[in-house]
Structure formats: structure tokens, C-alpha cells
XYZ file of N, CA and C in Angstrom:
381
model
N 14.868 17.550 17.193
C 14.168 16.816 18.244
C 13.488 15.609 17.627
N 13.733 14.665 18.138
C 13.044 13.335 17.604
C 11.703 13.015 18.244
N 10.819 13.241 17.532
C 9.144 12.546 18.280
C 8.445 11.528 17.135
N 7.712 11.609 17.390
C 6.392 10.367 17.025
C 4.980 11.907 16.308
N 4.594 11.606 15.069
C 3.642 12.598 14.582
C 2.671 11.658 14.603
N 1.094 11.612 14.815
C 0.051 11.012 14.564
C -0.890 12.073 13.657
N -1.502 11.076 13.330
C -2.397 11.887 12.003
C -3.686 10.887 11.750
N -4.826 11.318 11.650
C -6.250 10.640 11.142
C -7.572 10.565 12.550
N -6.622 11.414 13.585
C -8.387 11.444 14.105
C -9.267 12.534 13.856
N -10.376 12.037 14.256
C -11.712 13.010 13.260
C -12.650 12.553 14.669
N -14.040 12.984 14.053
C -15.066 13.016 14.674
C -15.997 11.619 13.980
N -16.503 10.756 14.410
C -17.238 9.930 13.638
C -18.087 8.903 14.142
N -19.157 8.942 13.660
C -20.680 7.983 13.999
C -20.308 6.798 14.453
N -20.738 6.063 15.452
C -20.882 4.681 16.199
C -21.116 3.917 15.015
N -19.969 3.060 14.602
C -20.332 1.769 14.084
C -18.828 2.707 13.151
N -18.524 3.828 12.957
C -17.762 3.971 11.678
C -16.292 3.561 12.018
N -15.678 4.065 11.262
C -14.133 3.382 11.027
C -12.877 4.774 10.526
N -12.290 4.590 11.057
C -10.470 5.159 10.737
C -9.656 4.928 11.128
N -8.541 5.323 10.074
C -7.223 5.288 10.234
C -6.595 5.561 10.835
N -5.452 5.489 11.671
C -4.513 6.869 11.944
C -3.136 6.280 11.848
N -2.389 6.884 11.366
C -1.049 7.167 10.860
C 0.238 7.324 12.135
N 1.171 6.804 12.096
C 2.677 7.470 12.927
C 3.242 7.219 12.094
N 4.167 8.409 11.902
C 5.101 8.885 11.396
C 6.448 9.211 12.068
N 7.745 8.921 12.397
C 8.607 9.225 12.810
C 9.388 10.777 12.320
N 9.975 11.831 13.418
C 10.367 13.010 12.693
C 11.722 12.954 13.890
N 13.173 12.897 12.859
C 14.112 12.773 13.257
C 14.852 11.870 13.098
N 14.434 10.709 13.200
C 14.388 8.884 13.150
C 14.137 8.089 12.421
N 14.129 7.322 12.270
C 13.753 6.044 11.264
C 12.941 4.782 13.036
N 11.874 4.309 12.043
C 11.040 3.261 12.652
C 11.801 1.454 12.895
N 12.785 1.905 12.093
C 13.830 0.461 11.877
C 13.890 -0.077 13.442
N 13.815 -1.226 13.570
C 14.172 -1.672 14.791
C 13.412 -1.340 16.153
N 12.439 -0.568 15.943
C 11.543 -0.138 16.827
C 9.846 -0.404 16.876
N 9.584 -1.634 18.259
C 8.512 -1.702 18.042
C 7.271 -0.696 18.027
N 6.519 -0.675 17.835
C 5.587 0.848 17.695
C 4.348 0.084 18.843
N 3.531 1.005 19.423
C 2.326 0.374 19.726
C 1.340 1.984 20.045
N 0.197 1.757 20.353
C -0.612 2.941 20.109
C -1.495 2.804 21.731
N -1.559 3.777 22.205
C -2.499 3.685 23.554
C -3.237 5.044 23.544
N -4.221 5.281 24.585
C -5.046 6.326 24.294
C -5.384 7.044 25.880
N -5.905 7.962 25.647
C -6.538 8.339 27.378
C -7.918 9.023 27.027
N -8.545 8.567 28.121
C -10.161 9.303 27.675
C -9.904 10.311 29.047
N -10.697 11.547 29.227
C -10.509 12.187 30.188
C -10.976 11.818 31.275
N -10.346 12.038 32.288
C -10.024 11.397 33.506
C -9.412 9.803 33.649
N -9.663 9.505 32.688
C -8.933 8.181 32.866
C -7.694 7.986 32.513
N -6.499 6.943 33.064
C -5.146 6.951 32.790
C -5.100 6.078 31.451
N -4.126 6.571 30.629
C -3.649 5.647 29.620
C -3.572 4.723 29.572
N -3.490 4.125 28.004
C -4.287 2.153 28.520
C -3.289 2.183 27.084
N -2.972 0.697 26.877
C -2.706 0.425 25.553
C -3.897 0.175 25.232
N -3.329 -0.337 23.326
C -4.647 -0.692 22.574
C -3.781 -1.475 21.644
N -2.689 -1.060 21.270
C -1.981 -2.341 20.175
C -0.695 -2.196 20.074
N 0.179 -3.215 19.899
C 1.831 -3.290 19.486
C 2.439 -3.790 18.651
N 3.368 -3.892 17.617
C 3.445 -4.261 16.678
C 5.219 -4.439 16.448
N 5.251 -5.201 16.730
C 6.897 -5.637 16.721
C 7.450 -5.332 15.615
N 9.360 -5.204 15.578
C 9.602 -4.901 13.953
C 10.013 -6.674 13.446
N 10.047 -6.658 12.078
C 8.961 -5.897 11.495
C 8.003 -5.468 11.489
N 7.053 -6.347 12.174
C 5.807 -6.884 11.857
C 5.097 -8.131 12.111
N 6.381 -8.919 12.685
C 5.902 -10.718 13.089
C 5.473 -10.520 14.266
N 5.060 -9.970 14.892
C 4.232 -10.027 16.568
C 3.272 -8.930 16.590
N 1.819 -9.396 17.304
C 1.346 -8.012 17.406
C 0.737 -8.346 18.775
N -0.492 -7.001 19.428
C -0.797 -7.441 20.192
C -2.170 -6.544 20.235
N -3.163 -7.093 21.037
C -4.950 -5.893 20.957
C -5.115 -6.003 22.436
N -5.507 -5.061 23.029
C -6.454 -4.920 24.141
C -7.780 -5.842 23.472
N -8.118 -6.217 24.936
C -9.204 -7.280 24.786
C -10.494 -6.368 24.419
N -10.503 -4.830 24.838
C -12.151 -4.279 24.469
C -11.690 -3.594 22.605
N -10.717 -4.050 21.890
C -10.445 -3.623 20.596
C -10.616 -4.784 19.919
N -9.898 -6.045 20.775
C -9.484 -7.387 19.234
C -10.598 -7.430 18.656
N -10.546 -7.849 17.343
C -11.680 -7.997 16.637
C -12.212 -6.961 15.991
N -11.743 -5.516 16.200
C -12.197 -4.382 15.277
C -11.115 -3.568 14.798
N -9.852 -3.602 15.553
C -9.005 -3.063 15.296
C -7.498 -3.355 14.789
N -7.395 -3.008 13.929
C -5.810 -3.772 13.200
C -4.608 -2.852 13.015
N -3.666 -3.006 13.307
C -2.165 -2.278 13.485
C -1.018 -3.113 12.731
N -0.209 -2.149 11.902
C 0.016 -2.385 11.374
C 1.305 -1.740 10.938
N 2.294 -1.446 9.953
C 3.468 -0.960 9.661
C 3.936 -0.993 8.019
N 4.256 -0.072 7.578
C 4.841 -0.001 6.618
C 6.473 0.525 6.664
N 7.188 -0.676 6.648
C 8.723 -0.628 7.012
C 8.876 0.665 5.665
N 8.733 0.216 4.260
C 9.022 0.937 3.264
C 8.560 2.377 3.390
N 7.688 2.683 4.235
C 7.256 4.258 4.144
C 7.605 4.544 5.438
N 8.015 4.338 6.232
C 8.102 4.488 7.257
C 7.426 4.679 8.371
N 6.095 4.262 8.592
C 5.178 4.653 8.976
C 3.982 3.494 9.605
N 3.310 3.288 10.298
C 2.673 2.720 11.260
C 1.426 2.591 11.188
N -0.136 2.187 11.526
C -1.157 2.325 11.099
C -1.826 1.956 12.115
N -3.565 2.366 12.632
C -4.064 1.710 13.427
C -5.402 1.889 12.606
N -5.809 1.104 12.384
C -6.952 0.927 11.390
C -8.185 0.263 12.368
N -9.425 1.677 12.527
C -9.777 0.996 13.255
C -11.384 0.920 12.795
N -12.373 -0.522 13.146
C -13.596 -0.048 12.609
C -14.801 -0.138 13.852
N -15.714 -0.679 12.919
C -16.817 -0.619 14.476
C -17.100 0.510 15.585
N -16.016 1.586 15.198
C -16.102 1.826 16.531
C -17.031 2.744 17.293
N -16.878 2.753 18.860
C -18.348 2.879 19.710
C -17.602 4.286 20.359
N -18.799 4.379 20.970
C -18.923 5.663 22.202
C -17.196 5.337 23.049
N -17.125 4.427 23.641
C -16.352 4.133 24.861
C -14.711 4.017 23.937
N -14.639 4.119 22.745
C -13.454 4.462 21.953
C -12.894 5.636 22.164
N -13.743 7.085 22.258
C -13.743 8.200 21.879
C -12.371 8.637 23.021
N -11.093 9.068 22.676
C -10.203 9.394 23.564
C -8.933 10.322 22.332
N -7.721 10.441 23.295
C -6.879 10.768 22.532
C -6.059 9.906 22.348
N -5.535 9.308 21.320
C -4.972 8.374 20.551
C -3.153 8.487 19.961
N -2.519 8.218 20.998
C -0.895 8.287 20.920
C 0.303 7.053 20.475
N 0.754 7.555 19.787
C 1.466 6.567 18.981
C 3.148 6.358 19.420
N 3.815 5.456 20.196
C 4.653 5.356 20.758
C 5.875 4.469 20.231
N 6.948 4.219 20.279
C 8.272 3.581 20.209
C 9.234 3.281 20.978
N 9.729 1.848 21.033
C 10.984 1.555 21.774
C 11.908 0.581 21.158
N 12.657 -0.050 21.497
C 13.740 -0.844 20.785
C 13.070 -1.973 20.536
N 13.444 -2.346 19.535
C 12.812 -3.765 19.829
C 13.214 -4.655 20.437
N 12.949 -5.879 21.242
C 13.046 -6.332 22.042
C 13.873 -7.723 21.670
N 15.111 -8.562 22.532
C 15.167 -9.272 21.573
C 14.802 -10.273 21.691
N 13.218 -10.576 22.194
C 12.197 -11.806 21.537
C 11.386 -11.636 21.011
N 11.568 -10.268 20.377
C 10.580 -10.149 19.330
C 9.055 -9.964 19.612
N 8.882 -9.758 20.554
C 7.551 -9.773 21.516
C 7.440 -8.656 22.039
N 6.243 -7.513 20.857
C 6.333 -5.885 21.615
C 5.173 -6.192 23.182
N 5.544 -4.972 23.750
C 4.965 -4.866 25.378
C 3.966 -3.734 25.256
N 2.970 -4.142 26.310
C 2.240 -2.726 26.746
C 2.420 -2.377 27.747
N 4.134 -2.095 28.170
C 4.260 -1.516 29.318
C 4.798 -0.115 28.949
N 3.880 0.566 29.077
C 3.935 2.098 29.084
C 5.647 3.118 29.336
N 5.661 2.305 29.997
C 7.403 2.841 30.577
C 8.374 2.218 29.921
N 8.183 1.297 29.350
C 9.206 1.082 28.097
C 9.325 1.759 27.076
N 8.520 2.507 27.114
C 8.285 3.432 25.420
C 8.921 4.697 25.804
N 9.964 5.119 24.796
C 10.799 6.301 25.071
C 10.599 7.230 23.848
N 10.110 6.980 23.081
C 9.449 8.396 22.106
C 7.972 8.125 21.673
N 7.467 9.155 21.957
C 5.876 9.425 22.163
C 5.572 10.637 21.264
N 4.699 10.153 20.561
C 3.362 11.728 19.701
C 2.811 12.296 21.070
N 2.369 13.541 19.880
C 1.368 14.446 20.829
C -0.035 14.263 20.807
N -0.251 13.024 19.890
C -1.487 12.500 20.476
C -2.903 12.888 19.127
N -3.334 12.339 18.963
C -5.210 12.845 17.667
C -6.289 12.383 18.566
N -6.951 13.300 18.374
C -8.336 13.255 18.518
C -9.157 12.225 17.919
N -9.810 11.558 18.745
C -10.830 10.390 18.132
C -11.838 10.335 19.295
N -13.122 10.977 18.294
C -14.363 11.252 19.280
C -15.473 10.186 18.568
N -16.287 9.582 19.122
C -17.279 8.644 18.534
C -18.579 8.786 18.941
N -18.844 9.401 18.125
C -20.638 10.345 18.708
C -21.622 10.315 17.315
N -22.944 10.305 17.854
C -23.782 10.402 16.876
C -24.531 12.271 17.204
């Protein structure tokens, strides 16, 4: 079965910072833009970033730009959302997604384009 693994959410203080990881299991990331979106409970899924292949396009939700950076490692295969600053209104579950890449090179945050999806990390932001 081919999915999307995420890895690096935790629990952590207003103002702190992490990582989190996608990993492909089945697949290779080649040719596939990645982008990361989240859901807080009750609320519907939102993006937060996209990252074209390689790597020449990206994209931030406007309540992230400026704290949060995404990113890819073609050679490891693997994806990154590096995030800092972050506040209360962050705190959700954090899913890491894939689709073809596109051919202008310009990844999307349209949710329904993305055809392999993680099961999602925990990222809570509490003091």
C-alpha cells in the first residue's frame, strides 16, 4: 500500500519550534509535489505549504509566512515543515500530502488534487 508517513509532532510552548518529516512508503517523492495542511477540531482542513519538485516553487498560508519553511530533500527522500514561533491557534493535526507535479511547476492548495495522504502528527501549542 502506498501512503505518506509523518513524523515530529510533539507538545510545545508558544513561541517554540519543530520539525516534521514525510516520508514516502511504497513510492518514491520524484516528480511529486508535496504540500502539508492541518485540521484543528471542528474545523475543516486548510493548507499551510507546497513545495513543487524539485523544489523551485513553494507556497505559505498567509497566518504561517514568515515562521514557517517547507522544504525537500530529493536525496533522502523526504520532505520537511520546519516550523517556529509557533502559537496557540497552530495547535492541530498536521498531514503531509502528494500529487503529480504539475506541468507549470506551480504546486496547489487544492485539497482534491492530492491523491496520497499521511495519517497525520500531532502538534499541540500550549503553555
Amino acid at each position: 500500500q502506498t501512503q505518506l508517513v509523518e513524523s515530529g509532532g510533539d507538545l510545545v510552548q508558544p513561541g517554540g519550534s519543530l520539525r516534521l518529516s514525510c516520508t514516502p512508503s511504497g513510492f518514491t517523492l520524484d516528480y511529486y509535489s508535496i504540500a502539508w495542511f492541518r485540521q484543528a477540531p471542528g474545523k475543516e482542513r486548510e493548507a499551510v505549504s507546497c513545495i513543487s519538485y524539485p523544489g523551485t516553487h513553494t507556497k505559505y498560508a498567509n497566518s504561517v509566512k514568515g515562521r514557517f519553511t517547507i522544504s525537500r530533500d530529493n536525496t533522502r527522500d523526504t520532505a520537511y515543515l520546519e516550523m517556529n514561533g509557533l502559537k496557540p491557534e497552530d495547535t492541530a493535526v498536521y498531514f503531509c500530502a502528494a500529487t503529480r507535479n504539475p506541468s507549470s511547476g506551480v504546486c496547489t492548495f487544492d485539497k482534491g488534487r492530492y491523491v496520497r495522504w499521511g495519517q497525520g502528527t500531532q502538534v499541540t501549542v500550549s503553555s
